[in-house]
Short mmCIF file of C-alpha atoms and ligand atoms in Angstrom, two decimals:
data_model
loop_
_atom_site.label_atom_id
_atom_site.label_comp_id
_atom_site.label_asym_id
_atom_site.label_seq_id
_atom_site.Cartn_x
_atom_site.Cartn_y
_atom_site.Cartn_z
CA MET A 1 86.83 99.13 68.65
CA THR A 2 87.52 100.45 65.71
CA ALA A 3 90.17 99.34 63.05
CA GLU A 4 91.85 102.62 64.20
CA ASN A 5 91.88 102.19 67.85
CA GLY A 6 92.87 98.35 67.17
CA ASP A 7 95.73 99.03 64.98
CA ARG A 8 97.28 101.12 67.25
CA ARG A 9 99.61 100.24 70.07
CA PRO A 10 97.94 101.23 73.57
CA VAL A 11 100.17 103.74 74.94
CA PHE A 12 100.68 103.44 78.81
CA ARG A 13 99.64 106.92 80.89
CA ALA A 14 99.73 107.21 84.63
CA LEU A 15 97.17 109.45 86.10
CA THR A 16 98.37 111.01 89.18
CA LEU A 17 97.19 113.33 92.04
CA PRO A 18 97.03 116.54 89.37
CA HIS A 19 93.82 114.13 87.70
CA LEU A 20 92.65 113.08 90.89
CA ASP A 21 89.87 115.85 91.46
CA ALA A 22 88.85 115.51 87.62
CA LEU A 23 88.16 111.49 88.28
CA LEU A 24 86.77 111.81 91.82
CA SER A 25 84.14 114.47 90.21
CA ARG A 26 83.72 111.34 87.54
CA ALA A 27 82.75 108.79 90.59
CA GLY A 28 80.14 111.14 92.19
CA LEU A 29 82.03 112.56 94.98
CA ASP A 30 80.84 116.18 96.23
CA ARG A 31 82.73 119.18 96.41
CA HIS A 32 83.67 118.11 100.32
CA ASP A 33 84.57 114.49 99.47
CA ARG A 34 86.47 115.66 97.11
CA LEU A 35 88.84 117.34 99.39
CA ARG A 36 88.92 114.67 102.01
CA ALA A 37 89.81 112.19 99.40
CA ARG A 38 92.64 114.53 98.11
CA ALA A 39 93.53 114.83 101.64
CA VAL A 40 93.93 111.07 101.85
CA ALA A 41 96.03 111.08 99.01
CA GLU A 42 98.67 113.81 100.77
CA VAL A 43 99.51 110.54 102.97
CA LEU A 44 98.97 107.55 100.86
CA PRO A 45 100.35 107.34 97.32
CA PHE A 46 97.91 107.89 94.34
CA ARG A 47 98.50 106.48 90.65
CA THR A 48 96.39 105.00 87.84
CA ASN A 49 96.11 104.46 84.32
CA SER A 50 94.03 104.91 81.20
CA TYR A 51 93.74 101.30 81.01
CA VAL A 52 92.32 100.81 84.87
CA VAL A 53 90.12 104.16 84.16
CA ASP A 54 89.07 103.26 80.68
CA GLU A 55 89.03 99.15 81.16
CA LEU A 56 88.53 98.19 84.34
CA ILE A 57 86.14 100.46 86.32
CA ASP A 58 82.67 100.72 86.13
CA TRP A 59 82.10 104.25 86.57
CA ASP A 60 78.36 103.34 86.95
CA ARG A 61 79.16 101.48 90.35
CA ALA A 62 82.07 104.29 91.87
CA PRO A 63 82.81 105.19 93.76
CA ASP A 64 81.33 101.65 95.02
CA ASP A 65 82.77 99.80 92.11
CA PRO A 66 85.79 97.49 93.71
CA ILE A 67 88.13 98.17 90.70
CA TYR A 68 87.74 102.04 92.34
CA ARG A 69 88.20 101.24 95.13
CA LEU A 70 91.15 99.37 94.31
CA VAL A 71 92.64 102.35 93.27
CA PHE A 72 91.24 105.34 94.19
CA PRO A 73 91.40 107.13 97.68
CA GLN A 74 88.31 106.88 100.04
CA PRO A 75 87.87 110.00 102.22
CA ASP A 76 87.11 108.03 104.88
CA MET A 77 90.19 105.58 104.77
CA LEU A 78 92.68 107.45 107.88
CA PRO A 79 91.61 108.90 111.13
CA LYS A 80 88.75 111.73 110.85
CA ALA A 81 91.03 113.86 112.93
CA ASP A 82 94.21 113.30 110.55
CA VAL A 83 91.84 113.80 107.21
CA ASP A 84 89.88 116.87 108.46
CA ARG A 85 93.39 118.78 109.51
CA ILE A 86 95.33 117.74 106.07
CA ALA A 87 92.00 118.67 103.96
CA ALA A 88 91.81 122.27 106.01
CA LEU A 89 95.19 122.85 104.92
CA LEU A 90 94.09 122.08 101.31
CA ALA A 91 91.62 123.96 101.28
CA GLN A 92 93.62 127.00 102.88
CA GLY A 93 96.17 126.76 99.99
CA ALA A 94 99.09 125.90 102.56
CA PRO A 95 102.17 125.54 100.95
CA PRO A 96 104.00 121.64 99.87
CA ALA A 97 106.14 122.02 102.53
CA ARG A 98 103.70 122.37 105.42
CA LEU A 99 101.37 119.46 103.70
CA LEU A 100 104.51 116.96 103.45
CA GLU A 101 105.25 117.64 107.04
CA GLU A 102 101.81 116.75 108.18
CA ALA A 103 101.21 113.70 106.05
CA ARG A 104 104.63 112.47 107.35
CA GLU A 105 103.48 113.06 110.85
CA VAL A 106 100.25 110.42 109.85
CA ARG A 107 102.55 107.85 107.87
CA MET A 108 104.82 107.32 110.83
CA ARG A 109 101.73 106.23 113.26
CA LEU A 110 100.82 103.60 110.26
CA ASN A 111 103.02 101.05 111.69
CA PRO A 112 104.93 101.43 108.06
CA HIS A 113 107.22 98.27 108.64
CA PRO A 114 104.82 95.82 109.58
CA GLY A 115 106.19 91.99 109.88
CA GLY A 116 109.52 93.35 111.35
CA GLN A 117 110.37 93.53 107.94
CA ARG A 118 113.39 95.39 107.80
CA VAL A 119 114.33 94.32 111.24
CA PHE A 120 114.85 90.71 111.07
CA ASN A 121 114.92 89.99 107.31
CA THR A 122 117.99 92.05 106.18
CA PRO A 123 120.85 89.62 105.36
CA LEU A 124 124.44 90.11 106.07
CA MET A 125 127.15 89.68 103.81
CA ASP A 126 130.66 89.70 105.49
CA GLY A 127 128.87 91.03 108.40
CA LEU A 128 127.45 94.24 106.76
CA PRO A 129 123.50 94.57 105.87
CA ILE A 130 122.64 94.02 101.97
CA GLU A 131 120.05 96.69 101.37
CA GLY A 132 116.99 95.78 99.13
CA MET A 133 116.89 91.88 100.18
CA GLN A 134 115.20 89.94 102.11
CA HIS A 135 115.61 86.54 103.29
CA LYS A 136 113.18 85.42 105.85
CA TYR A 137 112.73 81.53 105.48
CA PRO A 138 115.52 79.36 104.14
CA GLU A 139 114.79 78.52 100.56
CA THR A 140 113.41 81.63 99.14
CA VAL A 141 115.57 85.37 99.23
CA LEU A 142 113.19 88.35 98.41
CA PHE A 143 115.06 90.94 95.93
CA PHE A 144 113.62 94.67 95.75
CA PRO A 145 115.20 96.23 92.46
CA ARG A 146 115.92 100.09 92.45
CA GLN A 147 114.21 100.77 89.35
CA GLY A 148 111.19 98.30 90.03
CA GLN A 149 109.84 100.36 93.26
CA THR A 150 106.73 101.51 91.42
CA CYS A 151 103.12 99.96 89.89
CA HIS A 152 101.34 100.44 86.75
CA ALA A 153 98.71 101.68 89.57
CA TYR A 154 98.56 102.01 93.24
CA CYS A 155 96.51 99.97 95.14
CA THR A 156 94.71 101.51 98.05
CA TYR A 157 95.40 98.81 100.93
CA CYS A 158 98.77 98.27 99.54
CA PHE A 159 101.71 97.33 102.76
CA ARG A 160 104.21 98.23 100.39
CA TRP A 161 103.42 102.25 100.53
CA PRO A 162 106.48 103.54 102.06
CA GLN A 163 108.26 102.82 99.15
CA PHE A 164 106.12 105.04 97.44
CA VAL A 165 106.04 108.14 98.49
CA GLY A 166 109.66 108.79 98.37
CA GLU A 167 110.51 108.71 102.39
CA PRO A 168 114.29 107.98 102.49
CA ASP A 169 113.92 105.92 105.69
CA LEU A 170 111.01 103.98 104.46
CA ARG A 171 112.79 102.46 101.31
CA MET A 172 114.17 99.17 100.09
CA ALA A 173 115.85 98.71 97.44
CA SER A 174 119.04 97.70 95.74
CA GLY A 175 120.68 98.09 92.45
CA ASP A 176 123.28 95.44 93.09
CA ALA A 177 122.76 92.15 91.20
CA THR A 178 126.30 91.08 91.50
CA ALA A 179 125.06 91.25 95.53
CA LEU A 180 121.95 89.31 94.65
CA ARG A 181 123.88 86.88 92.81
CA GLU A 182 126.77 86.38 94.77
CA TYR A 183 124.18 85.88 98.46
CA VAL A 184 122.36 83.33 96.25
CA LEU A 185 125.86 81.85 95.43
CA ALA A 186 127.06 81.56 98.72
CA HIS A 187 123.85 80.00 100.49
CA PRO A 188 122.84 76.22 98.87
CA GLU A 189 119.48 76.47 100.99
CA VAL A 190 118.21 79.16 98.68
CA THR A 191 115.99 77.07 95.51
CA SER A 192 114.18 80.41 94.85
CA VAL A 193 114.12 84.11 94.05
CA LEU A 194 111.31 86.28 94.30
CA ILE A 195 111.89 89.48 92.80
CA THR A 196 109.53 91.84 94.03
CA GLY A 197 108.36 95.44 94.40
CA GLY A 198 106.74 97.64 93.94
CA ASP A 199 106.14 96.07 90.39
CA PRO A 200 109.42 94.31 88.72
CA LEU A 201 107.95 94.68 85.25
CA ILE A 202 107.39 98.31 85.29
CA MET A 203 111.17 98.03 84.97
CA SER A 204 112.29 97.80 81.29
CA SER A 205 112.88 94.14 79.92
CA THR A 206 116.66 95.27 79.28
CA VAL A 207 117.18 96.46 83.51
CA LEU A 208 115.09 93.32 84.68
CA ALA A 209 117.68 90.82 82.92
CA ARG A 210 120.41 92.59 83.91
CA TYR A 211 119.05 91.08 87.49
CA VAL A 212 117.75 87.85 86.20
CA GLU A 213 120.23 86.37 83.88
CA PRO A 214 123.37 86.10 86.24
CA LEU A 215 121.49 84.14 88.09
CA LEU A 216 121.11 81.44 85.57
CA ASP A 217 124.15 79.95 86.27
CA VAL A 218 123.56 79.28 89.66
CA PRO A 219 123.33 75.67 90.11
CA HIS A 220 121.30 75.28 93.11
CA LEU A 221 118.79 77.99 91.98
CA GLU A 222 115.17 76.18 90.93
CA SER A 223 112.84 78.98 90.49
CA VAL A 224 112.88 82.58 89.85
CA ARG A 225 109.77 84.02 90.67
CA ILE A 226 108.24 87.73 89.53
CA GLY A 227 105.90 89.47 92.22
CA THR A 228 103.49 91.77 89.46
CA LYS A 229 100.24 93.40 89.08
CA ALA A 230 101.22 94.36 85.91
CA LEU A 231 98.80 91.52 84.45
CA SER A 232 95.78 92.94 85.40
CA TYR A 233 96.70 97.22 85.55
CA TRP A 234 98.44 97.41 82.48
CA PRO A 235 98.34 93.84 80.41
CA HIS A 236 99.88 95.30 77.31
CA ARG A 237 103.41 94.87 79.23
CA VAL A 238 103.39 91.74 77.63
CA LEU A 239 101.43 92.12 74.45
CA THR A 240 102.35 95.17 72.53
CA ASP A 241 104.79 97.43 75.07
CA PRO A 242 107.89 98.21 72.82
CA ASP A 243 109.91 95.56 74.60
CA SER A 244 107.17 93.17 75.19
CA ASP A 245 108.80 90.73 72.94
CA ASP A 246 112.51 91.26 74.80
CA LEU A 247 110.61 90.39 77.77
CA LEU A 248 109.03 86.80 76.35
CA ARG A 249 112.44 85.89 75.46
CA LEU A 250 113.77 86.66 79.44
CA PHE A 251 110.94 84.33 80.13
CA GLU A 252 112.56 81.73 77.81
CA ARG A 253 115.92 81.99 78.36
CA VAL A 254 114.96 81.61 82.10
CA VAL A 255 112.77 78.16 81.24
CA ARG A 256 115.22 76.54 78.76
CA SER A 257 117.68 77.43 81.97
CA GLY A 258 116.11 74.21 83.57
CA ARG A 259 114.21 76.45 86.09
CA ASN A 260 110.40 77.44 87.26
CA LEU A 261 109.60 80.95 86.35
CA ALA A 262 106.76 81.43 88.26
CA LEU A 263 104.94 84.70 88.16
CA MET A 264 103.16 85.36 91.03
CA GLY A 265 100.08 87.45 89.16
CA HIS A 266 98.51 89.78 91.89
CA TYR A 267 94.24 89.57 90.98
CA SER A 268 92.25 90.48 93.04
CA HIS A 269 88.62 90.55 91.67
CA PRO A 270 87.25 88.63 88.73
CA ARG A 271 86.75 92.11 86.89
CA GLU A 272 90.59 92.18 85.90
CA LEU A 273 90.10 89.00 84.05
CA GLY A 274 87.32 90.43 81.80
CA THR A 275 89.12 92.01 78.83
CA GLY A 276 90.38 90.41 75.82
CA ALA A 277 93.65 92.04 76.79
CA ALA A 278 94.21 90.83 80.50
CA GLU A 279 93.12 87.15 78.49
CA ARG A 280 95.84 87.47 75.89
CA ALA A 281 98.44 88.83 78.25
CA LEU A 282 97.86 85.28 80.49
CA ARG A 283 97.57 83.19 77.25
CA ARG A 284 100.95 84.81 76.19
CA VAL A 285 103.19 84.30 79.44
CA ARG A 286 102.37 80.89 79.38
CA GLU A 287 103.27 80.30 76.21
CA THR A 288 106.72 81.47 77.17
CA GLY A 289 106.70 77.85 79.51
CA ALA A 290 105.95 80.82 82.78
CA VAL A 291 103.84 79.43 85.23
CA VAL A 292 101.35 82.36 86.61
CA ARG A 293 100.13 81.63 90.18
CA CYS A 294 98.32 84.29 91.29
CA GLN A 295 97.32 85.68 95.15
CA ALA A 296 96.00 88.85 96.50
CA PRO A 297 94.87 89.96 99.82
CA LEU A 298 91.34 89.98 100.78
CA ILE A 299 90.21 93.54 101.43
CA ARG A 300 87.25 95.26 102.42
CA GLY A 301 84.51 96.38 99.97
CA VAL A 302 86.48 94.99 97.21
CA ASN A 303 86.64 91.70 97.00
CA ASP A 304 85.05 90.38 100.58
CA ARG A 305 82.31 88.63 99.35
CA ALA A 306 82.79 84.24 98.33
CA GLU A 307 81.26 84.71 94.65
CA ASP A 308 83.97 87.00 93.25
CA TRP A 309 87.25 84.68 95.25
CA ALA A 310 85.21 81.44 93.71
CA ASP A 311 84.96 83.07 89.99
CA LEU A 312 88.37 84.30 89.81
CA TRP A 313 89.90 81.35 90.82
CA ARG A 314 87.59 79.32 88.47
CA LYS A 315 88.60 81.90 85.79
CA LEU A 316 92.44 81.84 86.10
CA VAL A 317 92.17 77.91 85.81
CA ALA A 318 90.15 78.21 82.68
CA LEU A 319 92.89 80.67 81.53
CA GLY A 320 95.76 78.10 83.24
CA ALA A 321 96.70 80.11 85.66
CA VAL A 322 97.79 78.28 89.57
CA PRO A 323 95.50 79.99 92.44
CA TYR A 324 98.28 80.10 96.01
CA TYR A 325 97.54 82.40 98.13
CA MET A 326 94.87 84.57 99.52
CA PHE A 327 96.28 86.76 102.28
CA VAL A 328 94.05 88.74 104.70
CA GLU A 329 95.21 92.42 104.92
CA ARG A 330 98.52 93.57 107.01
CA ASP A 331 98.39 95.60 109.62
CA THR A 332 99.99 98.57 108.43
CA GLY A 333 98.73 101.37 106.10
CA PRO A 334 94.86 102.03 106.87
CA GLN A 335 94.60 98.12 107.97
CA ASP A 336 91.13 99.95 110.16
CA TYR A 337 89.49 100.50 106.81
CA PHE A 338 89.94 97.72 104.28
CA ALA A 339 90.15 94.59 107.13
CA VAL A 340 88.52 91.37 107.36
CA PRO A 341 88.42 89.72 110.76
CA LEU A 342 89.95 86.22 110.63
CA ALA A 343 86.97 84.21 111.46
CA ARG A 344 84.89 86.69 108.46
CA ALA A 345 88.29 85.89 105.90
CA TYR A 346 87.98 82.05 107.19
CA GLU A 347 84.13 81.90 106.22
CA ILE A 348 84.75 83.52 102.63
CA PHE A 349 87.52 81.76 101.83
CA ARG A 350 86.01 78.25 102.64
CA GLU A 351 82.70 79.32 100.80
CA ALA A 352 84.49 80.04 98.06
CA TYR A 353 86.97 76.92 97.86
CA ALA A 354 83.65 74.81 98.52
CA GLN A 355 82.72 76.19 94.77
CA VAL A 356 85.50 75.38 92.84
CA SER A 357 87.05 71.96 91.54
CA GLY A 358 90.31 70.51 92.63
CA LEU A 359 92.02 72.15 90.22
CA ALA A 360 91.27 75.54 92.17
CA ARG A 361 92.15 74.49 95.32
CA THR A 362 95.89 74.68 94.72
CA VAL A 363 94.79 78.04 97.30
CA ARG A 364 95.45 78.31 100.27
CA GLY A 365 93.99 80.55 102.67
CA PRO A 366 93.30 82.55 104.38
CA ILE A 367 97.32 83.62 105.16
CA MET A 368 98.64 85.81 107.05
CA SER A 369 102.36 86.95 106.45
CA ALA A 370 102.97 87.50 109.97
CA THR A 371 106.74 88.35 111.37
CA PRO A 372 107.10 84.57 112.74
CA GLY A 373 105.64 83.23 108.90
CA LYS A 374 103.02 82.85 107.04
CA VAL A 375 100.18 81.66 109.17
CA GLN A 376 96.89 79.69 107.46
CA VAL A 377 93.61 79.96 109.45
CA ASP A 378 92.02 76.53 108.99
CA GLY A 379 89.11 76.77 111.03
CA VAL A 380 87.10 77.24 113.84
CA THR A 381 86.91 74.56 116.34
CA GLU A 382 86.06 73.57 120.55
CA VAL A 383 88.84 72.28 122.47
CA ASN A 384 87.62 71.26 126.05
CA GLY A 385 84.70 73.39 126.05
CA GLN A 386 86.59 77.09 124.58
CA ARG A 387 85.51 77.98 120.86
CA ALA A 388 89.23 78.05 119.09
CA PHE A 389 90.74 78.66 116.01
CA VAL A 390 92.80 76.06 114.49
CA LEU A 391 95.58 77.41 112.54
CA HIS A 392 99.08 76.25 110.93
CA TYR A 393 102.19 77.73 110.05
CA VAL A 394 102.36 77.35 106.54
CA GLN A 395 105.99 78.70 106.04
CA ALA A 396 107.86 80.24 109.54
CA ARG A 397 111.72 81.57 110.18
CA ASP A 398 111.60 78.88 112.77
CA PRO A 399 111.11 75.53 109.84
CA GLU A 400 109.85 73.30 112.98
CA LEU A 401 106.50 75.27 113.48
CA VAL A 402 106.06 74.72 109.50
CA GLY A 403 102.41 72.21 108.81
CA ARG A 404 102.24 71.78 112.61
CA PRO A 405 98.31 72.37 114.25
CA PHE A 406 97.92 75.17 116.91
CA PHE A 407 94.97 76.52 118.98
CA ALA A 408 94.38 80.37 119.57
CA ALA A 409 91.00 81.59 122.05
CA TYR A 410 88.08 82.37 119.03
CA ASP A 411 87.81 85.98 119.10
CA PRO A 412 85.35 87.03 116.24
CA ASP A 413 86.85 90.44 115.91
CA ALA A 414 90.62 89.70 115.62
CA ARG A 415 92.04 90.99 112.48
CA TRP A 416 95.52 89.70 112.86
CA LEU A 417 98.38 87.12 114.75
CA THR A 418 99.19 89.70 117.15
CA ASP A 419 95.38 89.87 118.19
CA LEU A 420 95.15 86.42 118.62
CA LYS A 421 95.31 84.96 122.24
CA PRO A 422 96.03 81.31 123.89
CA LEU A 423 93.62 78.90 124.76
CA ALA A 424 93.27 78.74 128.61
CA GLY A 425 95.97 77.33 130.03
CA ASP A 426 97.93 76.92 127.10
CA GLY A 427 101.62 78.81 127.12
CA ALA A 428 102.52 81.28 124.10
CA LEU A 429 101.49 80.97 120.74
CA PRO A 430 104.02 78.91 119.22
CA GLY A 431 106.59 81.14 117.37
CA VAL A 432 104.98 84.25 118.84
CA ASP A 433 106.55 85.90 122.40
C1 PLP B 501 105.50 84.82 100.95
C2 PLP B 501 107.18 84.85 101.38
C3 PLP B 501 108.11 84.13 100.67
C4 PLP B 501 107.90 82.96 99.53
O1 PLP B 501 106.84 82.17 100.08
P1 PLP B 501 106.26 81.05 99.92
O2 PLP B 501 105.58 80.18 100.88
O3 PLP B 501 107.45 79.80 98.66
O4 PLP B 501 105.59 81.44 98.92
C5 PLP B 501 109.45 84.16 100.53
N1 PLP B 501 109.75 85.67 102.23
C6 PLP B 501 109.33 86.29 102.30
C7 PLP B 501 109.60 87.67 103.16
C8 PLP B 501 107.71 85.80 102.44
O5 PLP B 501 106.99 86.85 102.63
S1 SF4 B 502 99.85 96.04 92.68
FE1 SF4 B 502 101.03 94.92 94.59
S2 SF4 B 502 102.93 96.67 95.30
FE2 SF4 B 502 101.60 97.61 93.32
S3 SF4 B 502 100.25 99.11 94.96
FE3 SF4 B 502 99.18 97.26 94.12
S4 SF4 B 502 99.67 96.16 96.75
FE4 SF4 B 502 101.15 97.42 96.23
#
């Protein structure tokens, strides 16, 4: 880096649909595949940025590069007939309204609200639903601030994709900091608030503070969590952005209030920790007294090798972060394309876990964040001559289920809780009707 570049403050530059074709060319895609990838991007959101493109993607390896696959639409990510139809419309120069109509129809078939999020988790106050909030597990409330429903780049597999495509019916967000505070105050069982999105760190520090600060005098609140991928997609957010220092001061105020501030960092691949900026960003956050805990889903073609997870967890621990969850890809959007079967996910997890020191074995996985709760696959065994998965709830809507082992019939192709069947002679799986 030249001195001039070193002195220059990196400025965030989003790359969106108008830039897509040129980037696909750079990855070496021919005209046919570029058209198909663009057709996918009519349905699922596309957004990346100059840092991801210049610092994280290895263009010599694209389109197979894992970080490329993390953010770029793939020509075969959606059912072929859908891609064909939209690609044909694009080739004919169909009007935007026609494309949108087609895209909508495909979106509605992609299970936009997995896990019954809307139906089961929206809390009530005075009998009325509070939008932009979810209260699924007694101790934790999720809050989706209205201004935080976008990200510095979009992951191709994102289960929050409906938040980004501008479909009013699919959005879940609130601008009401007062409702959040009042709800938490009225619910002494809530000890943790998780601010999520999108990415809350897309918001200015002032706006984020408006949501966080009113919580700091709620006596029973023990922790504030912020779910973010900014530390990997735009680490300059905590380094040199105009309001980076304000953000770090806000973190310090939460810590000084006697509460645990956890940045739930979404890290998918060790490459994301390979830049100086990413390392400095982690260090600066930790210097505020905040804890960085890390989680990501296991995604085919992005991070489906045990070595990558072991490498990721080791690097995170070396930088003072705490590995938290390895998730199973959720049953929404392009799940068919990215899913790794549970049996394989378990092997990858175990193989990675076996390679790291106890300091990294804080991680739990593979975890399905499903309708009744978070279910961990603990292994494969034999029960009365039948092959079986051993599982347990790490979190459950019904706390009675937490931590109790249970079995399901082994199925090498099962990808989600709803694919699993009880063992012969057993009743239904716990928590599943
Ligand atoms: C994962 C999750 C939480 C937090 O669970 P922890 O096990 O405490 O990390 C809270 N609410 C919902 C809806 C979740 O999916
Ligand atoms: S960072 Fe998280 S919310 Fe944003 S696109 Fe990726 S998975 Fe989705």
